[in-house]
Each structure stands twice: as C-alpha cells, then as structure tokens.
Coordinates of N, CA and C in Angstrom, one line a residue:
X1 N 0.8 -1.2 0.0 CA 0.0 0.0 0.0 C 0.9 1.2 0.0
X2 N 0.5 2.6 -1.0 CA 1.3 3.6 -0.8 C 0.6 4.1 -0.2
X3 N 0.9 5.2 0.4 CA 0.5 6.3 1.3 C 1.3 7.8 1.4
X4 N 0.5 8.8 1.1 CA 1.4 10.1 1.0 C 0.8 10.5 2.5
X5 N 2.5 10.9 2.9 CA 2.4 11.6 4.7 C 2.1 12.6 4.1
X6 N 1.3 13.6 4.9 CA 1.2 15.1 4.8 C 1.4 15.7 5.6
X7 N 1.9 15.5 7.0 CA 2.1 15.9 7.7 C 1.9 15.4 9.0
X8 N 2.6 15.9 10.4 CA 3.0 15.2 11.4 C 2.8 16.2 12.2
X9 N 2.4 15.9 14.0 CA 2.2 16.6 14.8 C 3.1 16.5 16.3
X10 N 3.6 17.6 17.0 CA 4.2 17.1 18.1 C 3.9 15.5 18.7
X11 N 2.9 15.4 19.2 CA 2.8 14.3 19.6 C 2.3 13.2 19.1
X12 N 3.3 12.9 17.4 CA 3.3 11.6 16.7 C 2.4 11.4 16.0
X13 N 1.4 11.9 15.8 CA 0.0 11.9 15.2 C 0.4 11.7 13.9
X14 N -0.4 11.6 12.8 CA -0.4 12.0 11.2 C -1.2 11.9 10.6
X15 N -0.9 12.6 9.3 CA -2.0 12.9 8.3 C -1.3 12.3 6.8
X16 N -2.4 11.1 6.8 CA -2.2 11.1 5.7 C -3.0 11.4 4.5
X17 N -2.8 11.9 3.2 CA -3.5 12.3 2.1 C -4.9 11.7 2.2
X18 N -5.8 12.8 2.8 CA -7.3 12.5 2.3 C -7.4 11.4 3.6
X19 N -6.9 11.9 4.7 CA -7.5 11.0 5.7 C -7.3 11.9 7.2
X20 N -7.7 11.4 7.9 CA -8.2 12.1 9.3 C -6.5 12.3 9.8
X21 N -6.6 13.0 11.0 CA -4.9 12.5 11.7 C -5.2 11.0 12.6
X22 N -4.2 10.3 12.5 CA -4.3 9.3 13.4 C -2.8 9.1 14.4
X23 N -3.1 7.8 15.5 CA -1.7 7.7 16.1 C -1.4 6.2 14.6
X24 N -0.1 6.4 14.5 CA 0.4 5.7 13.6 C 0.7 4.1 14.4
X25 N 0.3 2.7 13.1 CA 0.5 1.4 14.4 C 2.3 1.3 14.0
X26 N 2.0 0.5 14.8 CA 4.1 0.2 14.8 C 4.6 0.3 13.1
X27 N 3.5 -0.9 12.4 CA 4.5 -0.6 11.5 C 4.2 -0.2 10.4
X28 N 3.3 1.3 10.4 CA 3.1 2.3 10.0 C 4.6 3.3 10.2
X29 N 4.8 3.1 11.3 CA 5.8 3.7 12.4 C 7.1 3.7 11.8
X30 N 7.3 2.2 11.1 CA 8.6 1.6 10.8 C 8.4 2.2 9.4
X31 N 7.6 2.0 9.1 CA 7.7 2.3 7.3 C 7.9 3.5 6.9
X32 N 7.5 5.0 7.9 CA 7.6 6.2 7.8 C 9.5 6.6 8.0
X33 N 9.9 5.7 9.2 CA 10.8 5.9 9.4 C 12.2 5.4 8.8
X34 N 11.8 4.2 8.1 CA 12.4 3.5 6.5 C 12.4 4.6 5.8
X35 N 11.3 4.9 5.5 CA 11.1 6.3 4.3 C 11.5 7.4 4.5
X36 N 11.6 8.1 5.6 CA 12.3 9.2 6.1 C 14.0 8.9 5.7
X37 N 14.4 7.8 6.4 CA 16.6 7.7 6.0 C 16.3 7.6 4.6
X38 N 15.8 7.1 4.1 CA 16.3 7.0 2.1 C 15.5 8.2 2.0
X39 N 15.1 8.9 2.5 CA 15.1 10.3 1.9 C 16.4 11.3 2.2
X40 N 16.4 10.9 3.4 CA 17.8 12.2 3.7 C 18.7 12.0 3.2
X41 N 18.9 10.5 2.9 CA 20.1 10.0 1.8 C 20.2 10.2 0.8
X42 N 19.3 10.5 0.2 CA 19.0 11.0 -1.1 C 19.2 12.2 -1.6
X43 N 18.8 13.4 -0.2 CA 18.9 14.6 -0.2 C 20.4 14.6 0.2
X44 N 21.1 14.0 1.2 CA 22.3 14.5 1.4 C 23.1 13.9 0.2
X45 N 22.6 13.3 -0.6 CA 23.3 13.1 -2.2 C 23.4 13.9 -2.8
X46 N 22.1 14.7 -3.2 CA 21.9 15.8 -3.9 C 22.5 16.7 -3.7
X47 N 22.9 17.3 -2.2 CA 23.4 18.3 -1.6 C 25.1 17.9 -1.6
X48 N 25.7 17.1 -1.9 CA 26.9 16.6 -2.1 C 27.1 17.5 -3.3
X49 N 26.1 16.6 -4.4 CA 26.3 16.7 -5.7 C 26.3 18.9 -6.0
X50 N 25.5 19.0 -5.9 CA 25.3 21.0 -5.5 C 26.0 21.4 -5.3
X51 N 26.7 21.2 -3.9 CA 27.7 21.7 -3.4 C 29.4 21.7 -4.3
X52 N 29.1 20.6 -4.8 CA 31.0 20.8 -5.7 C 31.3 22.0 -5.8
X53 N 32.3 22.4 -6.2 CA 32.7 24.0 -6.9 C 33.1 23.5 -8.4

C-alpha cells in the first residue's frame, strides 16, 4: 500500500493524504521511518552533488 504523509504533529499523530490525523501502528511507524533515511540519503546526495565547486 502507498500512502502520502502530509504531515505530522508534536505528539506523533499523522495525516495522511485524504484521511483524518491518526496515532500511527508500529509498523506504519517503521515504514515512515524507513522512508524518512532513504530520503535524507538522497537529499544528502543531492546536496553533495550541489555543493562541488
């Protein structure tokens, strides 16, 4: 199943696309947080690559 996060609240909540906020189950939890490091990885690639002179 995909799912677009839209957003997150201090206390862990979330929203996903076209749905209510909820508390996320564990491994909702895991999957966000899987998906979160291969993003910053990705980004801190990009920002590698940008950065050269």
């Amino acid at each position: 199943m995909d799912a677009v996060l839209v957003d997150v609240d201090e206390d862990g909540r979330v929203r996903f696309e076209n749905e209510e906020w909820t508390v996320p189950t564990l491994q909702e939890r895991r999957a966000i947080i899987h998906a979160a490091r291969g993003e910053v990885e990705a980004l801190t690639a990009l920002l590698d690559v940008m950065d050269r002179d």
